[in-house]
């Protein structure tokens, strides 16, 4: 009898391993309990690629009494199917709500995979974000991710968010309370930070990234991103001390400085370098090597070589406009 039970257990483990969400030598990805009823699947800390199939964000899962709430399910339909399978290993409860933090497709294109199984699920996002993705932001990101990953089959037609939210709005889902925070500029002009009151968790989205770099587009502001992170760190403008801080990419932590300081310090060095170039009436590229030396701690971050110079130029243009 013991032998039979042991063999059954081996078969079960083998079956689960076959169905695990694996990405070659990047390893296995699953939801892990991070805080009370909050689970996080931390994606690879790198740019979207064929290797990672376009999965590189941090999908989150909140379990309520009667269902599951998902934040940023991922970057395409195929990834979404795998994320959904991992969700079902945590709980068989139905998904009753989705939140999308901003317009970049690597965070919300997987909506379709969940909506396919739960057609009535409400999907929350900033009202302006919904307008933007329905205009041209979705197609722009489809082109970017398709070129980089080649894994967007089935992602169209897009499943857009359906429920618009605004700054400071409270959304209650099955006894779980979420407070929305929007700032006009930061990572983009469509971001929401989400405070989950029940677990005292703050989902910061791509206003905070660790161990990798992404682009700052025309709707973003490095200067305003710094101001926002400083508000969080200093517990200003309604922010408080949270039990868990969840970035859009990179590890989550309950230690505020450990979580926020790496990216905040990087941005401050970039802005200081750009300001120095502006004050000395030289173009940003002439100070790039000096800034590069100050950023030794970040040379190993993914996409550093491709993004640092662009960030410096972006900061310079902002300083020029603001005339510091």
Short mmCIF file of C-alpha atoms in Angstrom, two decimals:
data_model
loop_
_atom_site.label_atom_id
_atom_site.label_comp_id
_atom_site.label_asym_id
_atom_site.label_seq_id
_atom_site.Cartn_x
_atom_site.Cartn_y
_atom_site.Cartn_z
CA UNK A 1 0.00 0.00 0.00
CA UNK A 2 2.83 2.35 0.89
CA UNK A 3 4.60 1.53 -2.37
CA UNK A 4 1.45 2.27 -4.36
CA UNK A 5 0.98 5.63 -2.63
CA UNK A 6 4.64 6.49 -3.20
CA UNK A 7 4.40 5.65 -6.91
CA UNK A 8 1.24 7.76 -7.21
CA UNK A 9 3.07 10.68 -5.62
CA UNK A 10 5.97 10.31 -8.06
CA UNK A 11 3.55 10.27 -10.99
CA UNK A 12 1.85 13.42 -9.67
CA UNK A 13 5.16 15.27 -9.25
CA UNK A 14 6.29 14.20 -12.72
CA UNK A 15 2.98 15.31 -14.21
CA UNK A 16 3.23 18.72 -12.55
CA UNK A 17 6.82 19.18 -13.74
CA UNK A 18 5.80 18.41 -17.31
CA UNK A 19 3.15 21.12 -17.09
CA UNK A 20 5.31 23.66 -15.31
CA UNK A 21 5.89 27.08 -16.85
CA UNK A 22 9.53 26.75 -17.90
CA UNK A 23 11.62 28.94 -20.19
CA UNK A 24 14.70 26.92 -21.10
CA UNK A 25 17.71 27.81 -18.97
CA UNK A 26 15.81 30.76 -17.49
CA UNK A 27 14.16 28.24 -15.21
CA UNK A 28 10.69 27.52 -13.88
CA UNK A 29 8.16 30.21 -13.02
CA UNK A 30 5.34 29.93 -10.52
CA UNK A 31 3.30 32.02 -8.12
CA UNK A 32 4.80 32.24 -4.65
CA UNK A 33 3.08 33.59 -1.56
CA UNK A 34 4.58 37.00 -0.80
CA UNK A 35 2.19 38.55 1.74
CA UNK A 36 -1.02 37.37 3.41
CA UNK A 37 -3.27 36.50 0.44
CA UNK A 38 -0.89 37.92 -2.20
CA UNK A 39 1.07 35.77 -4.63
CA UNK A 40 3.69 37.02 -7.12
CA UNK A 41 5.25 35.36 -10.16
CA UNK A 42 8.52 37.20 -10.76
CA UNK A 43 9.43 37.13 -14.44
CA UNK A 44 12.93 37.12 -15.97
CA UNK A 45 14.79 40.38 -15.38
CA UNK A 46 15.48 41.13 -19.03
CA UNK A 47 14.05 42.65 -22.19
CA UNK A 48 11.35 40.72 -24.09
CA UNK A 49 12.93 38.12 -26.38
CA UNK A 50 12.34 34.85 -28.16
CA UNK A 51 14.11 33.15 -25.27
CA UNK A 52 11.65 34.42 -22.64
CA UNK A 53 8.67 34.25 -25.06
CA UNK A 54 7.74 37.81 -24.09
CA UNK A 55 7.29 37.00 -20.41
CA UNK A 56 9.31 39.35 -18.18
CA UNK A 57 6.88 41.19 -15.90
CA UNK A 58 5.56 40.35 -12.42
CA UNK A 59 1.98 39.04 -12.58
CA UNK A 60 0.29 39.19 -9.18
CA UNK A 61 -2.58 37.25 -7.66
CA UNK A 62 -4.81 38.20 -4.73
CA UNK A 63 -7.05 35.50 -3.28
CA UNK A 64 -10.38 36.62 -1.85
CA UNK A 65 -13.07 34.53 -0.20
CA UNK A 66 -14.87 33.73 -3.44
CA UNK A 67 -12.38 34.36 -6.20
CA UNK A 68 -9.05 35.61 -7.51
CA UNK A 69 -7.92 39.06 -8.59
CA UNK A 70 -5.05 39.36 -11.08
CA UNK A 71 -2.73 42.32 -11.63
CA UNK A 72 -0.87 42.53 -14.99
CA UNK A 73 -1.25 38.97 -16.32
CA UNK A 74 1.53 39.22 -18.93
CA UNK A 75 2.63 40.07 -22.44
CA UNK A 76 0.75 37.89 -24.93
CA UNK A 77 -1.99 35.32 -25.35
CA UNK A 78 0.38 32.34 -25.20
CA UNK A 79 2.12 33.54 -22.06
CA UNK A 80 -1.29 34.24 -20.57
CA UNK A 81 -2.33 30.61 -21.01
CA UNK A 82 0.73 29.51 -19.06
CA UNK A 83 0.20 32.12 -16.36
CA UNK A 84 -3.43 31.00 -16.06
CA UNK A 85 -2.30 27.39 -15.60
CA UNK A 86 -0.02 28.50 -12.77
CA UNK A 87 -2.85 30.49 -11.20
CA UNK A 88 -4.97 27.35 -11.13
CA UNK A 89 -2.23 25.55 -9.19
CA UNK A 90 -2.64 28.14 -6.44
CA UNK A 91 -6.44 28.01 -6.36
CA UNK A 92 -9.34 26.68 -8.42
CA UNK A 93 -11.45 29.71 -7.50
CA UNK A 94 -12.66 31.75 -10.48
CA UNK A 95 -10.89 34.93 -11.56
CA UNK A 96 -13.26 37.77 -10.67
CA UNK A 97 -11.24 40.89 -11.60
CA UNK A 98 -8.11 42.02 -13.44
CA UNK A 99 -6.12 45.24 -13.04
CA UNK A 100 -3.76 46.62 -15.69
CA UNK A 101 -1.18 49.13 -14.42
CA UNK A 102 -0.37 50.94 -17.70
CA UNK A 103 -0.46 50.92 -21.49
CA UNK A 104 2.62 48.81 -22.29
CA UNK A 105 1.56 45.50 -23.81
CA UNK A 106 4.04 43.36 -21.89
CA UNK A 107 1.74 43.83 -18.89
CA UNK A 108 -1.78 43.45 -20.32
CA UNK A 109 -1.83 41.59 -23.65
CA UNK A 110 -2.49 38.37 -21.67
CA UNK A 111 -5.92 39.72 -20.66
CA UNK A 112 -7.31 37.75 -23.58
CA UNK A 113 -6.27 34.39 -22.13
CA UNK A 114 -8.20 35.05 -18.93
CA UNK A 115 -11.21 36.69 -20.60
CA UNK A 116 -11.51 33.63 -22.83
CA UNK A 117 -12.20 31.45 -19.79
CA UNK A 118 -14.01 34.10 -17.72
CA UNK A 119 -15.91 36.20 -20.29
CA UNK A 120 -17.61 38.41 -17.69
CA UNK A 121 -14.49 39.36 -15.75
CA UNK A 122 -14.13 43.16 -15.31
CA UNK A 123 -10.72 44.58 -16.27
CA UNK A 124 -9.74 47.82 -14.51
CA UNK A 125 -7.28 50.42 -15.78
CA UNK A 126 -6.89 54.19 -15.82
CA UNK A 127 -9.57 55.67 -18.08
CA UNK A 128 -6.92 57.52 -20.07
CA UNK A 129 -4.94 54.29 -20.48
CA UNK A 130 -7.99 52.66 -22.05
CA UNK A 131 -8.29 55.57 -24.48
CA UNK A 132 -4.62 55.32 -25.39
CA UNK A 133 -4.54 51.58 -26.07
CA UNK A 134 -7.69 51.81 -28.17
CA UNK A 135 -6.11 54.65 -30.14
CA UNK A 136 -2.68 53.37 -31.20
CA UNK A 137 -0.67 52.29 -28.12
CA UNK A 138 -1.80 48.67 -28.39
CA UNK A 139 -0.77 48.37 -32.03
CA UNK A 140 2.55 50.08 -31.31
CA UNK A 141 3.34 47.60 -28.58
CA UNK A 142 2.12 44.68 -30.64
CA UNK A 143 4.71 45.61 -33.27
CA UNK A 144 7.49 45.92 -30.69
CA UNK A 145 6.75 42.64 -28.93
CA UNK A 146 6.11 40.72 -32.12
CA UNK A 147 9.48 41.80 -33.51
CA UNK A 148 11.33 40.94 -30.30
CA UNK A 149 9.58 37.70 -29.36
CA UNK A 150 7.73 36.25 -32.36
CA UNK A 151 5.21 34.88 -29.86
CA UNK A 152 2.10 37.00 -30.34
CA UNK A 153 -0.03 34.53 -32.27
CA UNK A 154 -3.58 34.65 -30.90
CA UNK A 155 -3.07 37.95 -29.06
CA UNK A 156 -5.30 39.85 -31.48
CA UNK A 157 -8.03 40.94 -31.33
CA UNK A 158 -6.94 42.72 -28.16
CA UNK A 159 -8.86 42.36 -24.93
CA UNK A 160 -8.92 45.94 -23.70
CA UNK A 161 -9.63 46.95 -20.10
CA UNK A 162 -13.34 47.56 -19.65
CA UNK A 163 -13.62 49.53 -16.40
CA UNK A 164 -12.03 53.00 -16.21
CA UNK A 165 -10.65 54.23 -12.89
CA UNK A 166 -9.26 57.57 -11.74
CA UNK A 167 -6.74 58.87 -9.22
CA UNK A 168 -7.64 58.13 -5.58
CA UNK A 169 -10.57 55.94 -6.59
CA UNK A 170 -11.32 52.99 -4.33
CA UNK A 171 -12.36 49.70 -5.92
CA UNK A 172 -13.74 46.91 -3.74
CA UNK A 173 -13.82 43.37 -5.14
CA UNK A 174 -15.24 40.59 -2.97
CA UNK A 175 -14.13 42.28 0.24
CA UNK A 176 -10.70 43.23 -1.10
CA UNK A 177 -10.08 47.00 -1.15
CA UNK A 178 -7.82 48.62 -3.75
CA UNK A 179 -6.88 52.30 -3.87
CA UNK A 180 -5.76 53.72 -7.23
CA UNK A 181 -3.02 56.33 -7.47
CA UNK A 182 -2.23 58.13 -10.73
CA UNK A 183 0.41 60.76 -11.44
CA UNK A 184 0.33 62.73 -14.68
CA UNK A 185 3.87 61.74 -15.56
CA UNK A 186 6.27 59.05 -14.44
CA UNK A 187 6.95 55.80 -16.23
CA UNK A 188 4.16 56.84 -18.64
CA UNK A 189 1.14 59.14 -18.43
CA UNK A 190 -1.20 56.14 -18.09
CA UNK A 191 0.12 54.46 -14.93
CA UNK A 192 -1.76 53.53 -11.81
CA UNK A 193 -0.13 52.45 -8.58
CA UNK A 194 -2.39 50.08 -6.68
CA UNK A 195 -2.58 49.90 -2.90
CA UNK A 196 -4.10 46.65 -1.67
CA UNK A 197 -5.44 47.72 1.70
CA UNK A 198 -6.17 44.25 3.12
CA UNK A 199 -2.57 43.05 2.84
CA UNK A 200 -0.88 46.47 3.05
CA UNK A 201 0.81 45.88 -0.32
CA UNK A 202 1.78 48.57 -2.85
CA UNK A 203 1.95 47.57 -6.52
CA UNK A 204 4.18 50.21 -8.11
CA UNK A 205 4.16 48.97 -11.70
CA UNK A 206 6.96 50.10 -13.99
CA UNK A 207 7.56 53.27 -12.00
CA UNK A 208 9.95 50.89 -10.26
CA UNK A 209 12.21 48.45 -12.12
CA UNK A 210 15.17 46.49 -10.76
CA UNK A 211 17.99 44.60 -12.48
CA UNK A 212 16.91 45.66 -15.97
CA UNK A 213 16.20 48.83 -17.90
CA UNK A 214 13.40 49.83 -20.22
CA UNK A 215 12.75 52.84 -22.39
CA UNK A 216 11.27 56.16 -21.30
CA UNK A 217 8.92 57.16 -24.12
CA UNK A 218 7.50 60.56 -25.02
CA UNK A 219 4.72 60.20 -22.43
CA UNK A 220 7.15 59.61 -19.57
CA UNK A 221 9.27 61.80 -17.32
CA UNK A 222 12.45 60.77 -15.55
CA UNK A 223 12.25 63.83 -13.29
CA UNK A 224 8.65 63.05 -12.29
CA UNK A 225 9.49 59.36 -11.83
CA UNK A 226 12.10 60.42 -9.28
CA UNK A 227 9.58 62.64 -7.47
CA UNK A 228 7.11 59.77 -7.28
CA UNK A 229 9.63 57.29 -5.88
CA UNK A 230 10.71 59.87 -3.31
CA UNK A 231 7.07 60.34 -2.26
CA UNK A 232 6.77 56.58 -1.72
CA UNK A 233 10.06 56.34 0.14
CA UNK A 234 9.35 59.34 2.36
CA UNK A 235 5.72 58.30 2.96
CA UNK A 236 4.33 61.53 1.53
CA UNK A 237 1.12 62.38 -0.37
CA UNK A 238 -0.86 59.59 1.28
CA UNK A 239 1.74 56.86 0.89
CA UNK A 240 2.62 54.97 4.07
CA UNK A 241 4.89 52.18 5.19
CA UNK A 242 3.80 49.01 3.40
CA UNK A 243 4.42 45.40 4.24
CA UNK A 244 5.30 44.60 0.63
CA UNK A 245 6.45 46.67 -2.37
CA UNK A 246 5.96 45.09 -5.80
CA UNK A 247 7.77 46.54 -8.83
CA UNK A 248 6.73 45.98 -12.42
CA UNK A 249 9.97 44.09 -13.04
CA UNK A 250 12.45 42.73 -10.52
CA UNK A 251 12.20 41.36 -6.98
CA UNK A 252 9.55 42.40 -4.48
CA UNK A 253 10.49 43.23 -0.92
CA UNK A 254 9.17 44.51 2.37
CA UNK A 255 12.26 46.68 2.84
CA UNK A 256 11.52 50.07 1.33
CA UNK A 257 15.10 51.22 0.78
CA UNK A 258 16.20 47.86 -0.56
CA UNK A 259 13.35 47.92 -3.05
CA UNK A 260 13.33 51.54 -4.18
CA UNK A 261 16.90 52.82 -3.77
CA UNK A 262 18.60 50.96 -6.65
CA UNK A 263 16.39 52.45 -9.39
CA UNK A 264 15.96 55.79 -7.63
CA UNK A 265 19.72 56.21 -7.23
CA UNK A 266 20.24 55.34 -10.89
CA UNK A 267 17.75 57.97 -12.02
CA UNK A 268 19.29 60.58 -9.72
CA UNK A 269 22.77 59.95 -11.19
CA UNK A 270 21.35 60.23 -14.71
CA UNK A 271 19.62 63.55 -13.93
CA UNK A 272 22.67 64.94 -12.14
CA UNK A 273 24.82 64.13 -15.17
CA UNK A 274 22.33 65.67 -17.57
CA UNK A 275 22.07 68.79 -15.41
CA UNK A 276 25.87 69.13 -15.36
CA UNK A 277 26.00 68.86 -19.15
CA UNK A 278 23.25 71.45 -19.52
CA UNK A 279 24.88 73.91 -17.12
CA UNK A 280 28.20 73.58 -18.98
CA UNK A 281 26.46 74.03 -22.34
CA UNK A 282 27.65 70.69 -23.73
CA UNK A 283 25.57 67.90 -25.31
CA UNK A 284 24.70 64.92 -23.15
CA UNK A 285 26.89 62.50 -25.09
CA UNK A 286 30.01 64.42 -24.06
CA UNK A 287 29.37 63.56 -20.43
CA UNK A 288 28.25 59.99 -21.06
CA UNK A 289 31.62 58.39 -20.18
CA UNK A 290 31.75 60.28 -16.88
CA UNK A 291 28.22 59.21 -15.97
CA UNK A 292 29.06 55.65 -17.05
CA UNK A 293 31.83 55.56 -14.43
CA UNK A 294 29.43 56.71 -11.73
CA UNK A 295 27.04 53.93 -12.69
CA UNK A 296 29.39 50.97 -12.13
CA UNK A 297 26.84 49.27 -9.89
CA UNK A 298 24.41 49.15 -12.84
CA UNK A 299 26.65 47.87 -15.64
CA UNK A 300 25.34 44.33 -15.13
CA UNK A 301 21.68 45.31 -15.36
CA UNK A 302 19.98 44.00 -18.48
CA UNK A 303 19.90 46.47 -21.41
CA UNK A 304 22.23 48.94 -19.66
CA UNK A 305 24.34 49.50 -22.76
CA UNK A 306 21.29 50.07 -24.94
CA UNK A 307 19.35 52.32 -22.58
CA UNK A 308 21.72 54.41 -20.45
CA UNK A 309 22.64 56.88 -23.20
CA UNK A 310 18.99 57.26 -24.18
CA UNK A 311 18.04 57.93 -20.56
CA UNK A 312 20.75 60.59 -20.35
CA UNK A 313 19.44 62.29 -23.50
CA UNK A 314 15.88 62.11 -22.18
CA UNK A 315 16.87 63.68 -18.86
CA UNK A 316 18.81 66.40 -20.68
CA UNK A 317 15.78 67.30 -22.78
CA UNK A 318 13.59 67.49 -19.67
CA UNK A 319 16.08 69.74 -17.88
CA UNK A 320 16.33 71.92 -20.96
CA UNK A 321 12.55 72.34 -21.00
CA UNK A 322 12.36 72.99 -17.26
CA UNK A 323 15.45 75.24 -17.34
CA UNK A 324 16.68 74.02 -13.95
#
